[in-house]
């Protein structure tokens, strides 16, 4: 019969590690299990007190696992909130989360957080040691929940917030995936035609001894250039993409410029704008409802919006609010929010229900994103068909024109 034992230390005790062990019980039966302790000697002493003859003790090994995603963090947060609402102790909830995790990388992360909590750190402090996975907003809300004694409720709010933000991101990605995939496939098909198909047609047309139609000559010329300089073409494309990506990560001016351009794009820009406002208002609503002061809450809001234009505007709003300006006036001065959003915030401030009004604004714009994505999908399908017809069909027709003309002569 397998058994599991856990060594309990004091709150300020040494850091513990998970060990696996094998041994025999008092009846000589083979048993094995796991134990969390500060060292092998502690494991052996603990097991001997339980009447177990220890045969083997070693540190538990975890597989490498894959990258920890926002979805992994959101799922864990929901599980942790549910378990704590059900009365499961915090450390035991972490143990359940670690064992139930399908991603070894996430299990290692949660184990580190659990160890920090067990050795005396607060949960918010333990999370803050991993800023890549638990951002400032997450840690601030957890800290507010710990101080107010409503950690389970705040974890539930965080989980709901993360689920809604992930839903918005997923909808935008799904809207963009189809056209990008079609463009990539079209580019591959055109490349194959230019490099391999057109040169074969060129050899056949050389035996005709007749003048080729203008469209055919243009395609053959393009193919000759592509065959001769294909590495230059691909090099330029890769260089432009790499250059933009590198510059965007390191240049604030580039980030602002690209984010402004994205917001002004037809159709897509409107969807990104609505999604950005939804994230901005949802984040501020969640922070404010948790009792985080407005000026402090604005620290996390700008980055959560996902657009540098709104990050800059949020810093300006934060500066004005900290000097006594109302949130409504500060948002109006930033010139990046629709009048409807500003009016709803004004009503929320006057009625003392700012978090509720911001939540309703977020709900409205999330629904707008849903409708816009559905409309974009409907609009893109015929446009993509026309695009493929013009590009691929045009190349095919251009190459078959000489054959059609030869058939007419015969």
GROMACS .gro file of C-alpha atoms in nm:
model
  410
    1UNK     CA    1   0.000   0.000   0.000
    2UNK     CA    2   0.147   0.335  -0.107
    3UNK     CA    3   0.167   0.602   0.156
    4UNK     CA    4   0.251   0.971   0.146
    5UNK     CA    5   0.415   1.156   0.432
    6UNK     CA    6   0.486   1.524   0.477
    7UNK     CA    7   0.739   1.677   0.711
    8UNK     CA    8   0.612   1.992   0.876
    9UNK     CA    9   0.856   2.267   0.961
   10UNK     CA   10   0.817   2.596   1.135
   11UNK     CA   11   0.711   2.900   0.937
   12UNK     CA   12   1.068   3.025   0.925
   13UNK     CA   13   1.230   2.686   0.873
   14UNK     CA   14   1.465   2.581   0.594
   15UNK     CA   15   1.344   2.548   0.237
   16UNK     CA   16   1.190   2.210   0.167
   17UNK     CA   17   1.225   1.983  -0.134
   18UNK     CA   18   1.005   1.702  -0.260
   19UNK     CA   19   1.162   1.354  -0.218
   20UNK     CA   20   1.048   1.011  -0.331
   21UNK     CA   21   1.118   0.709  -0.112
   22UNK     CA   22   1.088   0.333  -0.103
   23UNK     CA   23   1.092   0.105   0.199
   24UNK     CA   24   0.921  -0.170   0.400
   25UNK     CA   25   0.655  -0.128   0.665
   26UNK     CA   26   0.632  -0.315   0.997
   27UNK     CA   27   0.482  -0.617   0.820
   28UNK     CA   28   0.765  -0.631   0.565
   29UNK     CA   29   0.541  -0.507   0.284
   30UNK     CA   30   0.697  -0.292   0.011
   31UNK     CA   31   0.577   0.070   0.031
   32UNK     CA   32   0.670   0.390  -0.147
   33UNK     CA   33   0.562   0.752  -0.146
   34UNK     CA   34   0.657   1.118  -0.148
   35UNK     CA   35   0.766   1.348   0.132
   36UNK     CA   36   0.851   1.718   0.146
   37UNK     CA   37   1.146   1.788   0.374
   38UNK     CA   38   1.461   1.997   0.412
   39UNK     CA   39   1.698   1.706   0.349
   40UNK     CA   40   1.741   1.329   0.312
   41UNK     CA   41   1.826   1.287   0.681
   42UNK     CA   42   1.494   1.448   0.778
   43UNK     CA   43   1.312   1.212   0.540
   44UNK     CA   44   1.477   0.905   0.691
   45UNK     CA   45   1.416   1.021   1.049
   46UNK     CA   46   1.049   1.094   0.977
   47UNK     CA   47   0.995   0.754   0.813
   48UNK     CA   48   1.175   0.565   1.091
   49UNK     CA   49   0.942   0.725   1.346
   50UNK     CA   50   0.652   0.583   1.141
   51UNK     CA   51   0.804   0.235   1.151
   52UNK     CA   52   0.923   0.232   0.791
   53UNK     CA   53   1.252   0.064   0.701
   54UNK     CA   54   1.396   0.302   0.440
   55UNK     CA   55   1.555   0.142   0.133
   56UNK     CA   56   1.587   0.437  -0.105
   57UNK     CA   57   1.546   0.817  -0.088
   58UNK     CA   58   1.602   1.060  -0.373
   59UNK     CA   59   1.489   1.401  -0.490
   60UNK     CA   60   1.179   1.391  -0.707
   61UNK     CA   61   1.257   1.463  -1.071
   62UNK     CA   62   1.017   1.652  -1.290
   63UNK     CA   63   1.009   1.643  -1.667
   64UNK     CA   64   1.119   1.952  -1.858
   65UNK     CA   65   0.767   2.046  -1.961
   66UNK     CA   66   0.659   2.311  -2.206
   67UNK     CA   67   0.632   2.687  -2.175
   68UNK     CA   68   0.400   2.823  -1.908
   69UNK     CA   69   0.120   3.017  -2.076
   70UNK     CA   70  -0.133   3.274  -1.955
   71UNK     CA   71  -0.393   2.999  -1.987
   72UNK     CA   72  -0.198   2.781  -1.741
   73UNK     CA   73  -0.186   3.066  -1.487
   74UNK     CA   74  -0.557   3.144  -1.534
   75UNK     CA   75  -0.652   2.778  -1.485
   76UNK     CA   76  -0.439   2.747  -1.171
   77UNK     CA   77  -0.587   3.070  -1.031
   78UNK     CA   78  -0.939   2.938  -1.086
   79UNK     CA   79  -0.849   2.606  -0.919
   80UNK     CA   80  -0.685   2.782  -0.624
   81UNK     CA   81  -0.986   3.012  -0.577
   82UNK     CA   82  -1.227   2.718  -0.589
   83UNK     CA   83  -1.027   2.512  -0.339
   84UNK     CA   84  -0.987   2.800  -0.094
   85UNK     CA   85  -1.359   2.879  -0.112
   86UNK     CA   86  -1.420   2.514  -0.028
   87UNK     CA   87  -1.207   2.547   0.285
   88UNK     CA   88  -0.894   2.369   0.160
   89UNK     CA   89  -0.582   2.504   0.339
   90UNK     CA   90  -0.350   2.711   0.118
   91UNK     CA   91  -0.049   2.476   0.124
   92UNK     CA   92  -0.268   2.172   0.061
   93UNK     CA   93  -0.432   2.356  -0.229
   94UNK     CA   94  -0.087   2.412  -0.379
   95UNK     CA   95  -0.005   2.042  -0.333
   96UNK     CA   96  -0.319   1.947  -0.522
   97UNK     CA   97  -0.238   2.198  -0.795
   98UNK     CA   98   0.118   2.068  -0.829
   99UNK     CA   99   0.012   1.704  -0.855
  100UNK     CA  100  -0.275   1.784  -1.091
  101UNK     CA  101  -0.069   1.998  -1.327
  102UNK     CA  102  -0.014   1.849  -1.671
  103UNK     CA  103   0.281   2.084  -1.731
  104UNK     CA  104   0.597   1.999  -1.531
  105UNK     CA  105   0.724   2.356  -1.579
  106UNK     CA  106   0.414   2.491  -1.407
  107UNK     CA  107   0.449   2.228  -1.132
  108UNK     CA  108   0.805   2.347  -1.062
  109UNK     CA  109   0.689   2.709  -1.050
  110UNK     CA  110   0.406   2.629  -0.809
  111UNK     CA  111   0.643   2.424  -0.595
  112UNK     CA  112   0.876   2.724  -0.561
  113UNK     CA  113   0.586   2.951  -0.466
  114UNK     CA  114   0.462   2.693  -0.214
  115UNK     CA  115   0.806   2.666  -0.054
  116UNK     CA  116   0.829   3.044  -0.018
  117UNK     CA  117   0.488   3.055   0.151
  118UNK     CA  118   0.575   2.767   0.385
  119UNK     CA  119   0.898   2.939   0.492
  120UNK     CA  120   0.719   3.255   0.599
  121UNK     CA  121   0.653   3.470   0.292
  122UNK     CA  122   0.307   3.605   0.218
  123UNK     CA  123   0.139   3.469  -0.092
  124UNK     CA  124   0.171   3.803  -0.273
  125UNK     CA  125   0.544   3.816  -0.191
  126UNK     CA  126   0.590   3.460  -0.316
  127UNK     CA  127   0.412   3.541  -0.642
  128UNK     CA  128   0.607   3.867  -0.687
  129UNK     CA  129   0.933   3.669  -0.705
  130UNK     CA  130   0.815   3.540  -1.044
  131UNK     CA  131   0.713   3.859  -1.234
  132UNK     CA  132   0.724   3.683  -1.571
  133UNK     CA  133   0.419   3.479  -1.473
  134UNK     CA  134   0.256   3.689  -1.200
  135UNK     CA  135   0.246   4.055  -1.300
  136UNK     CA  136   0.209   4.358  -1.076
  137UNK     CA  137  -0.170   4.356  -1.111
  138UNK     CA  138  -0.189   3.991  -1.000
  139UNK     CA  139   0.035   4.049  -0.697
  140UNK     CA  140  -0.142   4.372  -0.595
  141UNK     CA  141  -0.481   4.202  -0.597
  142UNK     CA  142  -0.352   3.902  -0.400
  143UNK     CA  143  -0.193   4.140  -0.149
  144UNK     CA  144  -0.521   4.332  -0.113
  145UNK     CA  145  -0.705   4.004  -0.055
  146UNK     CA  146  -0.459   3.895   0.213
  147UNK     CA  147  -0.483   4.228   0.398
  148UNK     CA  148  -0.863   4.233   0.386
  149UNK     CA  149  -0.901   3.863   0.471
  150UNK     CA  150  -1.089   3.791   0.147
  151UNK     CA  151  -0.818   3.610  -0.048
  152UNK     CA  152  -1.057   3.349  -0.189
  153UNK     CA  153  -1.287   3.620  -0.327
  154UNK     CA  154  -0.999   3.815  -0.479
  155UNK     CA  155  -0.855   3.501  -0.639
  156UNK     CA  156  -1.198   3.441  -0.791
  157UNK     CA  157  -1.196   3.797  -0.932
  158UNK     CA  158  -0.846   3.748  -1.071
  159UNK     CA  159  -0.947   3.420  -1.236
  160UNK     CA  160  -1.256   3.581  -1.392
  161UNK     CA  161  -1.048   3.876  -1.511
  162UNK     CA  162  -0.783   3.654  -1.668
  163UNK     CA  163  -1.044   3.436  -1.837
  164UNK     CA  164  -1.213   3.738  -1.994
  165UNK     CA  165  -0.881   3.888  -2.111
  166UNK     CA  166  -0.779   3.554  -2.262
  167UNK     CA  167  -1.115   3.532  -2.437
  168UNK     CA  168  -1.063   3.873  -2.598
  169UNK     CA  169  -0.708   3.786  -2.709
  170UNK     CA  170  -0.829   3.454  -2.846
  171UNK     CA  171  -1.100   3.620  -3.053
  172UNK     CA  172  -0.856   3.867  -3.206
  173UNK     CA  173  -0.607   3.590  -3.282
  174UNK     CA  174  -0.877   3.376  -3.442
  175UNK     CA  175  -0.988   3.670  -3.655
  176UNK     CA  176  -0.633   3.730  -3.778
  177UNK     CA  177  -0.528   3.366  -3.817
  178UNK     CA  178  -0.742   3.289  -4.122
  179UNK     CA  179  -0.625   3.574  -4.348
  180UNK     CA  180  -0.262   3.536  -4.240
  181UNK     CA  181  -0.273   3.161  -4.304
  182UNK     CA  182  -0.423   3.217  -4.651
  183UNK     CA  183  -0.161   3.479  -4.738
  184UNK     CA  184   0.121   3.247  -4.626
  185UNK     CA  185  -0.019   2.956  -4.828
  186UNK     CA  186  -0.066   3.184  -5.132
  187UNK     CA  187   0.295   3.304  -5.098
  188UNK     CA  188   0.421   2.944  -5.088
  189UNK     CA  189   0.214   2.848  -5.393
  190UNK     CA  190   0.334   3.154  -5.590
  191UNK     CA  191   0.695   3.075  -5.494
  192UNK     CA  192   0.662   2.717  -5.619
  193UNK     CA  193   0.503   2.836  -5.943
  194UNK     CA  194   0.772   3.098  -6.003
  195UNK     CA  195   1.067   2.870  -5.922
  196UNK     CA  196   0.959   2.541  -6.079
  197UNK     CA  197   0.643   2.564  -6.293
  198UNK     CA  198   0.701   2.876  -6.502
  199UNK     CA  199   1.058   2.774  -6.610
  200UNK     CA  200   0.916   2.446  -6.746
  201UNK     CA  201   0.651   2.635  -6.941
  202UNK     CA  202   0.924   2.867  -7.072
  203UNK     CA  203   1.109   2.568  -7.221
  204UNK     CA  204   0.789   2.451  -7.395
  205UNK     CA  205   0.712   2.802  -7.531
  206UNK     CA  206   1.067   2.832  -7.672
  207UNK     CA  207   0.981   2.559  -7.925
  208UNK     CA  208   0.675   2.748  -8.053
  209UNK     CA  209   0.881   2.999  -8.245
  210UNK     CA  210   0.604   3.257  -8.207
  211UNK     CA  211   0.561   3.582  -8.012
  212UNK     CA  212   0.414   3.525  -7.666
  213UNK     CA  213   0.125   3.731  -7.521
  214UNK     CA  214   0.219   4.028  -7.300
  215UNK     CA  215   0.082   3.871  -6.973
  216UNK     CA  216   0.288   3.558  -7.037
  217UNK     CA  217   0.602   3.763  -7.101
  218UNK     CA  218   0.548   3.956  -6.776
  219UNK     CA  219   0.510   3.636  -6.571
  220UNK     CA  220   0.817   3.479  -6.737
  221UNK     CA  221   1.017   3.793  -6.664
  222UNK     CA  222   0.909   3.787  -6.301
  223UNK     CA  223   0.999   3.418  -6.280
  224UNK     CA  224   1.346   3.477  -6.428
  225UNK     CA  225   1.411   3.752  -6.175
  226UNK     CA  226   1.280   3.537  -5.892
  227UNK     CA  227   1.495   3.237  -5.993
  228UNK     CA  228   1.805   3.459  -6.015
  229UNK     CA  229   1.749   3.657  -5.695
  230UNK     CA  230   1.517   3.448  -5.475
  231UNK     CA  231   1.765   3.456  -5.187
  232UNK     CA  232   1.770   3.836  -5.203
  233UNK     CA  233   1.388   3.851  -5.193
  234UNK     CA  234   1.364   3.618  -4.894
  235UNK     CA  235   1.656   3.793  -4.726
  236UNK     CA  236   1.486   4.132  -4.757
  237UNK     CA  237   1.156   3.994  -4.622
  238UNK     CA  238   1.327   3.823  -4.327
  239UNK     CA  239   1.539   4.133  -4.263
  240UNK     CA  240   1.238   4.364  -4.259
  241UNK     CA  241   1.043   4.138  -4.021
  242UNK     CA  242   1.344   4.089  -3.791
  243UNK     CA  243   1.431   4.459  -3.801
  244UNK     CA  244   1.080   4.570  -3.713
  245UNK     CA  245   1.054   4.313  -3.433
  246UNK     CA  246   1.397   4.405  -3.289
  247UNK     CA  247   1.332   4.780  -3.311
  248UNK     CA  248   0.982   4.745  -3.164
  249UNK     CA  249   1.116   4.571  -2.852
  250UNK     CA  250   1.387   4.830  -2.792
  251UNK     CA  251   1.249   5.159  -2.922
  252UNK     CA  252   0.967   5.337  -2.741
  253UNK     CA  253   0.913   5.566  -3.042
  254UNK     CA  254   0.875   5.260  -3.267
  255UNK     CA  255   0.626   5.102  -3.027
  256UNK     CA  256   0.413   5.416  -3.016
  257UNK     CA  257   0.428   5.458  -3.395
  258UNK     CA  258   0.329   5.097  -3.471
  259UNK     CA  259   0.053   5.091  -3.208
  260UNK     CA  260  -0.087   5.416  -3.351
  261UNK     CA  261  -0.078   5.270  -3.703
  262UNK     CA  262  -0.254   4.953  -3.587
  263UNK     CA  263  -0.534   5.158  -3.427
  264UNK     CA  264  -0.585   5.349  -3.755
  265UNK     CA  265  -0.601   5.043  -3.981
  266UNK     CA  266  -0.941   4.991  -4.147
  267UNK     CA  267  -1.161   4.724  -3.986
  268UNK     CA  268  -0.878   4.561  -3.786
  269UNK     CA  269  -0.791   4.887  -3.610
  270UNK     CA  270  -1.147   4.922  -3.483
  271UNK     CA  271  -1.138   4.571  -3.335
  272UNK     CA  272  -0.802   4.634  -3.166
  273UNK     CA  273  -0.931   4.966  -3.027
  274UNK     CA  274  -1.241   4.804  -2.877
  275UNK     CA  275  -1.039   4.517  -2.731
  276UNK     CA  276  -0.789   4.763  -2.579
  277UNK     CA  277  -1.064   4.968  -2.415
  278UNK     CA  278  -1.228   4.649  -2.288
  279UNK     CA  279  -0.902   4.535  -2.127
  280UNK     CA  280  -0.834   4.883  -1.983
  281UNK     CA  281  -1.176   4.920  -1.821
  282UNK     CA  282  -1.189   4.555  -1.707
  283UNK     CA  283  -0.851   4.588  -1.535
  284UNK     CA  284  -0.938   4.915  -1.361
  285UNK     CA  285  -1.277   4.777  -1.255
  286UNK     CA  286  -1.115   4.467  -1.102
  287UNK     CA  287  -0.848   4.668  -0.919
  288UNK     CA  288  -1.092   4.930  -0.789
  289UNK     CA  289  -1.344   4.669  -0.673
  290UNK     CA  290  -1.065   4.499  -0.477
  291UNK     CA  291  -1.010   4.818  -0.280
  292UNK     CA  292  -0.683   4.919  -0.447
  293UNK     CA  293  -0.647   5.301  -0.445
  294UNK     CA  294  -0.712   5.460  -0.785
  295UNK     CA  295  -0.364   5.609  -0.834
  296UNK     CA  296  -0.200   5.278  -0.741
  297UNK     CA  297  -0.444   5.082  -0.959
  298UNK     CA  298  -0.352   5.292  -1.263
  299UNK     CA  299   0.005   5.157  -1.232
  300UNK     CA  300  -0.115   4.819  -1.357
  301UNK     CA  301  -0.387   4.935  -1.594
  302UNK     CA  302  -0.173   5.087  -1.870
  303UNK     CA  303   0.039   4.779  -1.928
  304UNK     CA  304  -0.264   4.549  -1.916
  305UNK     CA  305  -0.426   4.742  -2.204
  306UNK     CA  306  -0.172   4.593  -2.444
  307UNK     CA  307  -0.121   4.911  -2.649
  308UNK     CA  308   0.154   5.166  -2.596
  309UNK     CA  309  -0.074   5.456  -2.687
  310UNK     CA  310  -0.298   5.368  -2.394
  311UNK     CA  311   0.002   5.304  -2.167
  312UNK     CA  312   0.123   5.660  -2.234
  313UNK     CA  313  -0.228   5.798  -2.185
  314UNK     CA  314  -0.266   5.605  -1.857
  315UNK     CA  315   0.055   5.758  -1.719
  316UNK     CA  316  -0.081   6.102  -1.804
  317UNK     CA  317  -0.415   6.017  -1.638
  318UNK     CA  318  -0.234   5.887  -1.328
  319UNK     CA  319  -0.032   6.209  -1.299
  320UNK     CA  320  -0.346   6.425  -1.324
  321UNK     CA  321  -0.546   6.211  -1.079
  322UNK     CA  322  -0.263   6.221  -0.825
  323UNK     CA  323  -0.281   6.604  -0.830
  324UNK     CA  324  -0.655   6.610  -0.756
  325UNK     CA  325  -0.812   6.593  -1.103
  326UNK     CA  326  -1.113   6.365  -1.135
  327UNK     CA  327  -1.075   6.045  -1.337
  328UNK     CA  328  -1.340   6.168  -1.584
  329UNK     CA  329  -1.155   6.491  -1.662
  330UNK     CA  330  -0.819   6.314  -1.683
  331UNK     CA  331  -0.958   6.057  -1.929
  332UNK     CA  332  -1.117   6.334  -2.134
  333UNK     CA  333  -0.784   6.519  -2.149
  334UNK     CA  334  -0.606   6.209  -2.281
  335UNK     CA  335  -0.818   6.215  -2.602
  336UNK     CA  336  -0.804   5.837  -2.648
  337UNK     CA  337  -1.138   5.731  -2.501
  338UNK     CA  338  -1.478   5.751  -2.678
  339UNK     CA  339  -1.726   5.995  -2.524
  340UNK     CA  340  -1.949   5.705  -2.413
  341UNK     CA  341  -1.669   5.565  -2.195
  342UNK     CA  342  -1.598   5.905  -2.039
  343UNK     CA  343  -1.969   5.964  -1.968
  344UNK     CA  344  -2.007   5.621  -1.804
  345UNK     CA  345  -1.703   5.687  -1.585
  346UNK     CA  346  -1.851   6.027  -1.491
  347UNK     CA  347  -2.176   5.860  -1.385
  348UNK     CA  348  -1.980   5.601  -1.187
  349UNK     CA  349  -1.783   5.868  -1.001
  350UNK     CA  350  -2.094   6.070  -0.918
  351UNK     CA  351  -2.290   5.767  -0.797
  352UNK     CA  352  -2.000   5.603  -0.612
  353UNK     CA  353  -2.023   5.294  -0.832
  354UNK     CA  354  -1.715   5.341  -1.047
  355UNK     CA  355  -1.617   4.971  -1.045
  356UNK     CA  356  -1.966   4.868  -1.155
  357UNK     CA  357  -1.977   5.123  -1.438
  358UNK     CA  358  -1.630   5.025  -1.559
  359UNK     CA  359  -1.740   4.661  -1.557
  360UNK     CA  360  -2.043   4.747  -1.770
  361UNK     CA  361  -1.823   4.939  -2.016
  362UNK     CA  362  -1.593   4.636  -2.038
  363UNK     CA  363  -1.893   4.405  -2.098
  364UNK     CA  364  -2.018   4.636  -2.374
  365UNK     CA  365  -1.686   4.653  -2.558
  366UNK     CA  366  -1.624   4.280  -2.518
  367UNK     CA  367  -1.958   4.222  -2.692
  368UNK     CA  368  -1.856   4.475  -2.956
  369UNK     CA  369  -1.537   4.276  -3.016
  370UNK     CA  370  -1.744   3.956  -3.053
  371UNK     CA  371  -1.970   4.120  -3.312
  372UNK     CA  372  -1.681   4.284  -3.498
  373UNK     CA  373  -1.486   3.957  -3.520
  374UNK     CA  374  -1.793   3.775  -3.651
  375UNK     CA  375  -1.847   4.051  -3.907
  376UNK     CA  376  -1.481   4.048  -4.008
  377UNK     CA  377  -1.487   3.674  -4.069
  378UNK     CA  378  -1.793   3.712  -4.292
  379UNK     CA  379  -1.631   4.000  -4.481
  380UNK     CA  380  -1.292   3.836  -4.526
  381UNK     CA  381  -1.412   3.511  -4.683
  382UNK     CA  382  -1.519   3.660  -5.020
  383UNK     CA  383  -1.224   3.903  -5.020
  384UNK     CA  384  -0.979   3.618  -4.970
  385UNK     CA  385  -1.143   3.416  -5.246
  386UNK     CA  386  -1.108   3.714  -5.482
  387UNK     CA  387  -0.745   3.760  -5.377
  388UNK     CA  388  -0.660   3.395  -5.442
  389UNK     CA  389  -0.847   3.403  -5.772
  390UNK     CA  390  -0.662   3.711  -5.895
  391UNK     CA  391  -0.314   3.600  -5.784
  392UNK     CA  392  -0.314   3.226  -5.848
  393UNK     CA  393  -0.571   3.230  -6.128
  394UNK     CA  394  -0.394   3.519  -6.300
  395UNK     CA  395  -0.064   3.330  -6.307
  396UNK     CA  396  -0.227   3.014  -6.442
  397UNK     CA  397  -0.420   3.198  -6.715
  398UNK     CA  398  -0.108   3.393  -6.818
  399UNK     CA  399   0.085   3.069  -6.868
  400UNK     CA  400  -0.194   2.900  -7.064
  401UNK     CA  401  -0.266   3.191  -7.300
  402UNK     CA  402  -0.005   3.080  -7.560
  403UNK     CA  403  -0.153   2.728  -7.559
  404UNK     CA  404  -0.504   2.869  -7.614
  405UNK     CA  405  -0.380   3.085  -7.902
  406UNK     CA  406  -0.195   2.792  -8.057
  407UNK     CA  407  -0.516   2.586  -8.042
  408UNK     CA  408  -0.706   2.862  -8.223
  409UNK     CA  409  -0.444   2.873  -8.503
  410UNK     CA  410  -0.460   2.495  -8.550
   0.00000   0.00000   0.00000
